[in-house]
Short mmCIF file of C-alpha atoms in Angstrom, two decimals:
data_model
loop_
_atom_site.label_atom_id
_atom_site.label_comp_id
_atom_site.label_asym_id
_atom_site.label_seq_id
_atom_site.Cartn_x
_atom_site.Cartn_y
_atom_site.Cartn_z
CA MET A 55 89.58 74.35 -175.21
CA ASP A 56 91.06 74.66 -178.71
CA LYS A 57 93.45 77.40 -177.52
CA PHE A 58 94.54 75.22 -174.61
CA ILE A 59 95.35 72.31 -176.92
CA PHE A 60 97.21 74.49 -179.42
CA LEU A 61 99.10 76.76 -176.97
CA VAL A 62 99.89 74.27 -174.19
CA LEU A 63 100.36 71.01 -176.11
CA LEU A 64 100.53 71.09 -179.90
CA MET A 65 102.71 74.14 -180.49
CA PRO A 66 105.24 73.47 -177.68
CA ILE A 67 105.69 69.83 -178.74
CA MET A 68 105.91 70.82 -182.42
CA ILE A 69 108.49 73.55 -181.69
CA VAL A 70 110.65 71.24 -179.54
CA SER A 71 110.51 68.67 -182.37
CA LEU A 72 111.66 71.35 -184.83
CA LEU A 73 114.43 72.34 -182.42
CA PHE A 74 115.69 68.76 -182.19
CA ALA A 75 115.42 68.35 -185.98
CA LYS A 76 117.39 71.57 -186.42
CA TYR A 77 120.08 70.27 -184.07
CA VAL A 78 120.34 66.96 -185.97
CA PHE A 79 120.58 68.76 -189.31
CA TYR A 80 123.23 71.19 -188.02
CA ALA A 81 125.34 68.63 -186.15
CA LYS A 82 125.07 65.60 -188.43
CA ILE A 83 124.47 66.90 -191.94
CA PHE A 84 125.19 70.61 -192.44
CA GLN A 85 128.56 70.50 -190.62
CA LYS A 86 129.96 68.51 -193.56
CA LEU A 87 129.23 71.41 -195.92
CA LYS A 88 131.54 74.30 -196.71
CA ARG A 89 131.00 77.36 -194.52
CA PRO A 90 129.04 79.59 -197.01
CA VAL A 91 126.82 76.66 -198.03
CA PHE A 92 126.38 75.69 -194.37
CA PHE A 93 125.27 79.21 -193.44
CA LEU A 94 122.86 79.36 -196.42
CA MET A 95 121.28 76.01 -195.52
CA VAL A 96 120.93 77.07 -191.87
CA VAL A 97 119.14 80.27 -192.92
CA LEU A 98 116.81 78.48 -195.35
CA LEU A 99 115.92 75.75 -192.86
CA PHE A 100 115.36 78.28 -190.09
CA ILE A 101 113.12 80.56 -192.20
CA THR A 102 111.10 77.51 -193.28
CA HIS A 103 110.57 76.46 -189.67
CA GLN A 104 109.76 80.02 -188.58
CA TYR A 105 107.24 80.60 -191.36
CA PHE A 106 105.52 77.35 -190.45
CA ILE A 107 105.35 78.35 -186.76
CA VAL A 108 103.96 81.83 -187.56
CA SER A 109 101.42 80.48 -190.07
CA PHE A 110 100.31 77.72 -187.70
CA ALA A 111 99.85 80.18 -184.81
CA MET A 112 98.00 82.82 -186.82
CA ASN A 113 95.61 80.31 -188.39
CA ASN A 114 94.82 78.43 -185.18
CA VAL A 115 95.01 80.90 -182.26
CA GLY A 116 94.83 84.25 -184.07
CA PHE A 117 98.14 85.77 -182.90
CA VAL A 118 101.89 85.18 -183.27
CA CYS A 119 103.60 83.30 -180.43
CA TYR A 120 106.67 81.16 -179.72
CA GLN A 121 108.45 82.75 -182.71
CA TYR A 122 111.70 83.34 -180.79
CA VAL A 123 112.08 79.89 -179.16
CA LEU A 124 114.42 78.43 -181.80
CA ALA A 125 116.47 81.61 -182.14
CA MET A 126 116.93 82.00 -178.38
CA ALA A 127 118.18 78.41 -178.13
CA SER A 128 120.77 79.21 -180.79
CA TYR A 129 121.76 82.44 -179.00
CA PHE A 130 122.54 80.62 -175.74
CA ILE A 131 124.76 78.19 -177.69
CA ASN A 132 126.39 80.57 -180.19
CA LYS A 133 125.85 84.33 -179.93
CA LYS A 134 126.82 85.13 -183.51
CA TYR A 135 124.33 82.72 -185.06
CA GLY A 136 121.79 83.55 -182.36
CA ILE A 137 121.71 87.26 -183.27
CA VAL A 138 121.22 86.41 -186.95
CA LEU A 139 118.41 83.99 -186.15
CA LEU A 140 116.71 86.44 -183.78
CA PHE A 141 116.69 88.95 -186.63
CA LEU A 142 115.36 86.32 -189.04
CA SER A 143 112.59 85.48 -186.55
CA ALA A 144 111.33 89.08 -186.63
CA PHE A 145 111.91 89.24 -190.39
CA THR A 146 109.86 86.07 -191.05
CA VAL A 147 106.94 87.33 -188.97
CA ASN A 148 106.83 90.57 -190.92
CA VAL A 149 107.15 88.77 -194.26
CA TYR A 150 104.15 86.64 -193.33
CA LEU A 151 102.14 89.71 -192.28
CA ALA A 152 103.14 91.58 -195.45
CA ILE A 153 102.04 88.67 -197.63
CA ASN A 154 98.69 88.70 -195.85
CA ASN A 155 98.34 92.52 -196.14
CA SER A 156 98.46 92.97 -192.37
CA THR A 157 101.31 95.45 -191.97
CA ASN A 158 102.56 98.91 -192.91
CA PHE A 159 105.73 100.97 -192.56
CA PHE A 160 104.90 102.20 -189.04
CA ARG A 161 104.21 98.66 -187.84
CA LEU A 162 107.45 97.43 -189.43
CA LEU A 163 109.35 100.15 -187.58
CA LEU A 164 107.82 99.20 -184.24
CA ALA A 165 108.47 95.52 -184.97
CA ALA A 166 112.16 96.39 -185.44
CA VAL A 167 112.13 98.16 -182.04
CA ILE A 168 110.57 95.03 -180.47
CA PHE A 169 113.30 92.88 -182.05
CA LEU A 170 116.01 95.11 -180.54
CA GLY A 171 114.27 94.92 -177.17
CA VAL A 172 114.14 91.12 -177.38
CA LEU A 173 117.84 91.00 -178.27
CA MET A 174 118.71 93.26 -175.33
CA VAL A 175 116.68 91.21 -172.83
CA VAL A 176 118.05 87.85 -174.06
CA SER A 177 121.60 89.26 -174.00
CA CYS A 178 121.23 90.47 -170.40
CA ILE A 179 119.78 87.12 -169.23
CA GLU A 180 122.56 85.21 -171.03
CA LYS A 181 125.26 87.29 -169.31
CA VAL A 182 123.74 86.77 -165.87
CA SER A 183 123.22 83.01 -166.33
CA ARG A 184 126.43 81.91 -168.09
CA LYS A 185 127.11 79.23 -165.47
CA HIS A 186 123.51 77.99 -165.67
CA ILE A 187 122.57 78.17 -169.36
CA LEU A 188 119.43 76.04 -169.14
CA ILE A 189 118.01 78.18 -166.32
CA GLY A 190 118.79 81.36 -168.24
CA TYR A 191 117.16 79.98 -171.38
CA ALA A 192 114.08 78.89 -169.39
CA VAL A 193 113.65 82.38 -167.91
CA ALA A 194 114.15 84.06 -171.30
CA ASN A 195 111.76 81.61 -172.92
CA ILE A 196 108.87 82.33 -170.54
CA LEU A 197 109.51 86.09 -170.44
CA ILE A 198 109.81 86.60 -174.21
CA ASN A 199 107.07 84.15 -175.21
CA THR A 200 104.50 85.79 -172.91
CA SER A 201 105.42 89.44 -173.47
CA VAL A 202 106.10 89.66 -177.23
CA PRO A 203 102.54 88.61 -178.28
CA TRP A 204 101.21 91.33 -175.97
CA LEU A 205 103.49 93.90 -177.65
CA PHE A 206 102.33 92.73 -181.07
CA ALA A 207 98.72 92.99 -179.91
CA THR A 208 99.29 96.72 -179.39
CA LEU A 209 100.37 96.95 -183.06
CA TYR A 210 97.58 94.71 -184.29
CA PRO A 211 94.46 95.36 -182.18
CA GLU A 212 92.55 92.96 -184.41
CA ARG A 213 94.75 90.15 -183.02
CA SER A 214 93.40 89.63 -179.50
CA TYR A 215 95.81 88.49 -176.76
CA SER A 216 94.13 88.14 -173.38
CA ILE A 217 95.47 87.41 -169.89
CA GLY A 218 94.14 83.87 -170.34
CA SER A 219 96.15 83.46 -173.53
CA MET A 220 99.25 84.79 -171.77
CA PHE A 221 98.80 82.19 -169.03
CA LEU A 222 98.45 79.39 -171.60
CA VAL A 223 101.60 80.56 -173.42
CA ALA A 224 103.46 80.60 -170.08
CA VAL A 225 102.36 77.00 -169.40
CA GLY A 226 103.36 76.03 -172.96
CA SER A 227 106.75 77.69 -172.47
CA LEU A 228 107.19 75.72 -169.25
CA LEU A 229 106.51 72.50 -171.18
CA ILE A 230 109.11 73.52 -173.78
CA ASN A 231 111.64 74.10 -170.99
CA ILE A 232 110.89 70.71 -169.42
CA LEU A 233 111.22 68.86 -172.73
CA ILE A 234 114.46 70.64 -173.61
CA GLY A 235 115.81 69.98 -170.10
CA LEU A 236 114.99 66.25 -170.38
CA TYR A 237 116.57 66.08 -173.83
CA THR A 238 119.70 67.91 -172.67
CA TYR A 239 120.02 65.62 -169.65
CA SER A 240 119.67 62.58 -171.93
CA VAL A 241 122.31 63.89 -174.36
CA GLU A 242 124.73 64.72 -171.54
CA ALA A 243 124.22 61.28 -169.95
CA GLU A 244 124.89 59.62 -173.31
CA SER A 245 127.98 61.80 -173.84
CA ARG A 246 129.31 60.86 -170.40
CA LYS A 247 128.71 57.19 -171.15
CA ILE A 248 130.55 57.43 -174.48
CA ALA A 249 133.40 59.34 -172.81
CA GLN A 250 133.71 56.62 -170.16
CA ILE A 251 133.81 53.90 -172.83
CA GLU A 252 136.41 55.81 -174.84
CA ARG A 253 138.49 56.34 -171.71
CA ARG A 254 138.39 52.66 -170.85
CA GLU A 255 139.53 51.83 -174.39
CA SER A 256 142.37 54.36 -174.36
CA HIS A 257 143.66 54.17 -170.77
CA ASP A 258 145.52 51.53 -168.82
CA LYS A 259 143.33 50.22 -166.00
CA LEU A 260 146.15 49.86 -163.46
CA THR A 261 148.07 53.13 -163.91
CA ASP A 262 145.42 55.31 -165.64
CA LEU A 263 148.02 56.24 -168.27
CA TYR A 264 147.31 56.03 -172.00
CA ASN A 265 147.54 52.41 -173.18
CA TYR A 266 149.11 50.80 -176.25
CA ASN A 267 145.91 51.19 -178.31
CA ALA A 268 145.97 54.95 -177.67
CA TYR A 269 149.69 54.96 -178.52
CA SER A 270 149.07 53.23 -181.87
CA ARG A 271 146.31 55.67 -182.81
CA PHE A 272 148.42 58.65 -181.78
CA ILE A 273 151.44 57.46 -183.80
CA GLU A 274 149.21 57.04 -186.87
CA LYS A 275 147.93 60.57 -186.36
CA ILE A 276 151.33 62.26 -186.09
CA LYS A 277 152.76 60.02 -188.82
CA PHE A 278 150.29 61.30 -191.42
CA GLU A 279 149.99 64.81 -189.97
CA PRO A 280 153.57 65.71 -189.10
CA GLN A 281 153.55 69.08 -187.35
CA GLY A 282 156.62 70.10 -185.40
CA ASP A 283 159.39 67.89 -184.04
CA TRP A 284 158.59 64.94 -181.80
CA LEU A 285 160.75 63.33 -179.17
CA THR A 286 160.39 59.72 -177.97
CA VAL A 287 161.61 58.34 -174.66
CA MET A 288 161.32 54.55 -174.35
CA ILE A 289 161.38 53.61 -170.65
CA ASP A 290 161.81 50.23 -168.96
CA LEU A 291 161.85 49.63 -165.20
CA ASP A 292 164.99 47.78 -164.12
CA HIS A 293 164.87 44.37 -162.38
CA PHE A 294 161.11 44.53 -162.12
CA LYS A 295 160.68 40.75 -162.41
CA GLN A 296 162.65 40.44 -159.19
CA VAL A 297 160.19 42.80 -157.48
CA ASN A 298 157.27 40.55 -158.46
CA ASP A 299 159.14 37.38 -157.53
CA THR A 300 160.31 38.72 -154.15
CA TYR A 301 157.31 40.76 -152.94
CA GLY A 302 154.45 39.40 -155.04
CA HIS A 303 152.32 40.87 -157.81
CA LEU A 304 150.20 43.03 -155.52
CA ASP A 305 153.25 44.99 -154.36
CA GLY A 306 154.51 44.86 -157.94
CA ASN A 307 151.31 46.53 -159.14
CA GLU A 308 151.57 49.16 -156.42
CA ALA A 309 155.17 49.83 -157.48
CA LEU A 310 154.01 50.32 -161.08
CA LYS A 311 151.33 52.75 -159.91
CA PHE A 312 153.89 54.59 -157.78
CA PHE A 313 156.31 54.89 -160.69
CA SER A 314 153.58 55.99 -163.16
CA ARG A 315 152.21 58.61 -160.77
CA SER A 316 155.70 59.91 -159.96
CA LEU A 317 156.70 60.16 -163.62
CA SER A 318 153.39 61.75 -164.64
CA ASP A 319 153.66 64.36 -161.87
CA PHE A 320 157.31 65.04 -162.75
CA ILE A 321 156.49 65.60 -166.44
CA ARG A 322 153.60 67.94 -165.59
CA GLN A 323 155.77 70.01 -163.25
CA ASN A 324 159.06 70.04 -165.18
CA ILE A 325 158.42 69.65 -168.91
CA ILE A 326 156.51 72.60 -170.33
CA ALA A 327 155.48 71.14 -173.68
CA GLU A 328 152.77 69.04 -175.25
CA SER A 329 153.35 65.45 -174.11
CA ARG A 330 151.76 62.00 -173.90
CA LEU A 331 152.76 59.25 -171.49
CA PHE A 332 151.84 55.66 -172.39
CA ARG A 333 152.14 52.29 -170.68
CA PHE A 334 152.76 49.51 -173.15
CA GLY A 335 152.21 46.75 -170.60
CA GLY A 336 154.31 45.23 -167.85
CA GLU A 337 157.11 47.64 -166.92
CA GLU A 338 157.41 49.31 -170.35
CA PHE A 339 156.49 52.96 -170.90
CA CYS A 340 156.77 55.51 -173.69
CA LEU A 341 156.88 59.30 -173.45
CA LEU A 342 156.21 61.48 -176.50
CA ILE A 343 157.05 65.21 -176.33
CA LYS A 344 156.50 67.84 -179.00
CA ASP A 345 158.98 70.62 -179.85
CA TYR A 346 161.30 70.03 -176.90
CA PRO A 347 165.13 69.92 -177.02
CA ALA A 348 166.54 66.39 -176.74
CA GLU A 349 169.40 67.56 -174.53
CA ARG A 350 167.04 69.18 -172.05
CA CYS A 351 164.84 66.07 -172.01
CA PHE A 352 167.94 63.97 -171.28
CA GLU A 353 168.74 66.19 -168.30
CA LYS A 354 165.16 66.00 -167.02
CA MET A 355 165.09 62.21 -167.20
CA ASP A 356 168.39 62.05 -165.30
CA LYS A 357 166.87 64.33 -162.69
CA PHE A 358 163.84 62.04 -162.40
CA GLN A 359 166.20 59.08 -161.91
CA GLU A 360 167.74 60.91 -158.93
CA LEU A 361 164.29 61.73 -157.58
CA LEU A 362 163.35 58.03 -157.55
CA HIS A 363 166.40 57.29 -155.40
CA GLU A 364 165.52 60.13 -153.01
CA LYS A 365 161.87 59.06 -152.70
CA PRO A 366 161.79 55.24 -152.64
CA PHE A 367 158.72 53.00 -152.80
CA PHE A 368 157.62 51.05 -149.70
CA THR A 369 155.81 47.71 -149.93
CA GLN A 370 152.78 46.88 -147.78
CA ASP A 371 155.15 45.19 -145.31
CA GLY A 372 157.33 48.30 -145.14
CA HIS A 373 160.19 47.09 -147.30
CA LYS A 374 162.07 49.93 -149.00
CA LEU A 375 162.53 49.69 -152.77
CA SER A 376 164.68 52.11 -154.74
CA LEU A 377 163.27 51.87 -158.25
CA SER A 378 165.39 52.68 -161.27
CA PHE A 379 164.80 52.69 -165.00
CA SER A 380 166.61 52.55 -168.30
CA ALA A 381 165.59 54.87 -171.12
CA GLY A 382 166.38 55.44 -174.78
CA LEU A 383 165.81 58.82 -176.36
CA ALA A 384 165.42 59.80 -180.04
CA SER A 385 163.76 62.58 -182.05
CA THR A 386 162.26 63.05 -185.50
CA LYS A 387 164.77 65.87 -185.97
CA ASP A 388 167.59 63.31 -185.88
CA SER A 389 165.54 60.58 -187.61
CA GLU A 390 164.94 62.21 -191.01
CA GLN A 391 161.55 63.51 -189.73
CA ASP A 392 160.35 59.90 -189.81
CA VAL A 393 158.19 59.02 -186.79
CA LEU A 394 158.65 55.24 -187.16
CA LEU A 395 162.41 55.62 -187.56
CA MET A 396 162.43 57.78 -184.41
CA ILE A 397 160.69 54.98 -182.47
CA ARG A 398 163.17 52.37 -183.76
CA ASN A 399 166.07 54.64 -182.79
CA ALA A 400 164.62 55.14 -179.30
CA ASP A 401 164.21 51.35 -178.94
CA ALA A 402 167.82 50.85 -180.01
CA ALA A 403 168.97 53.47 -177.47
CA LEU A 404 166.96 51.71 -174.74
CA TYR A 405 168.64 48.41 -175.64
CA ILE A 406 172.06 50.09 -175.28
CA ALA A 407 171.04 51.52 -171.88
CA LYS A 408 170.01 48.10 -170.57
CA ARG A 409 173.14 46.40 -171.93
CA SER A 410 175.34 49.10 -170.40
CA GLY A 411 174.37 48.40 -166.82
CA LYS A 412 170.80 49.75 -166.59
CA GLY A 413 169.71 52.72 -164.48
CA ARG A 414 170.69 55.20 -167.17
CA VAL A 415 169.39 57.28 -170.09
CA VAL A 416 170.97 56.94 -173.52
CA CYS A 417 170.62 59.57 -176.21
CA PRO A 418 172.97 58.92 -179.18
CA ASP A 419 171.91 62.12 -180.97
CA CYS A 420 172.18 64.51 -178.02
CA HIS A 421 174.84 67.19 -178.45
CA PHE A 422 176.32 68.49 -175.21
#
């Protein structure tokens, strides 16, 4: 009964708790440290956990078990760290046995062979199950946890490991897999929820483009971390108030969605550069492009203007609308590498475009 409690309940729950604690320490605390210090703290924390697991198992069930659970979890997440931790798992077991005068050179040599075998098996399972990591980890967990104690029992005959014990370890491994699966599902659900909230805060509900809040944050980012040249295109749909007044706001909203989708698709297909498209509200949009010639951007926007005339928007009643836009274009290259000055210059160019008859792109700094 004692073995059942220790192997099926206490040790699996304790190990999963250590695994979660390790994750919290790595993700929330150690990541803030410099790389050498981070690696040292990871090693020290891992050896401490491993020594506790080995000592707990030896003193309560009489043989070593579950010693590779933490290391295998790391391997399926990061191979490099996983290999180190698999080695440290074997190392910690042998340190414990050496301290308790239970090993010799021959046994250490065979333990090293077992470690290499474990690494080979885990590596093969990881390769086969890359698209289903949790399933691969579950298989490796049960296989390694049940077989390694048996291999150690051949080295240490005084440490009995029966078929009954193997069955209990298999059940305990299954519990570990279930708990890790539930935790992973919970974390992924929380991550999806956070991603949805962040998307709602950063995207315009009507057009699904980035909104003004996202624009403000992005400008602050590139303002204080200037890398490369940026290009701004301020865009304003022409006569859009007349569309709302004539056809109603429902058709007006559909026209905005049509324009946003058309422009987004055009940018993706024709402008090969890092870009962000924002809707400020109403019929105002902003396009930011990194490391792209202003003259070429001017030509692309003119081409998009022609495309809008060729593919008009139709209202719910079948009325044909040829949308047009005015745009002002400016770059940090021609704005003293000042992002805010670039935006003001693009706004000024947009104002000129609208005052000059609309339906055109103005780029004062373009050189043709």
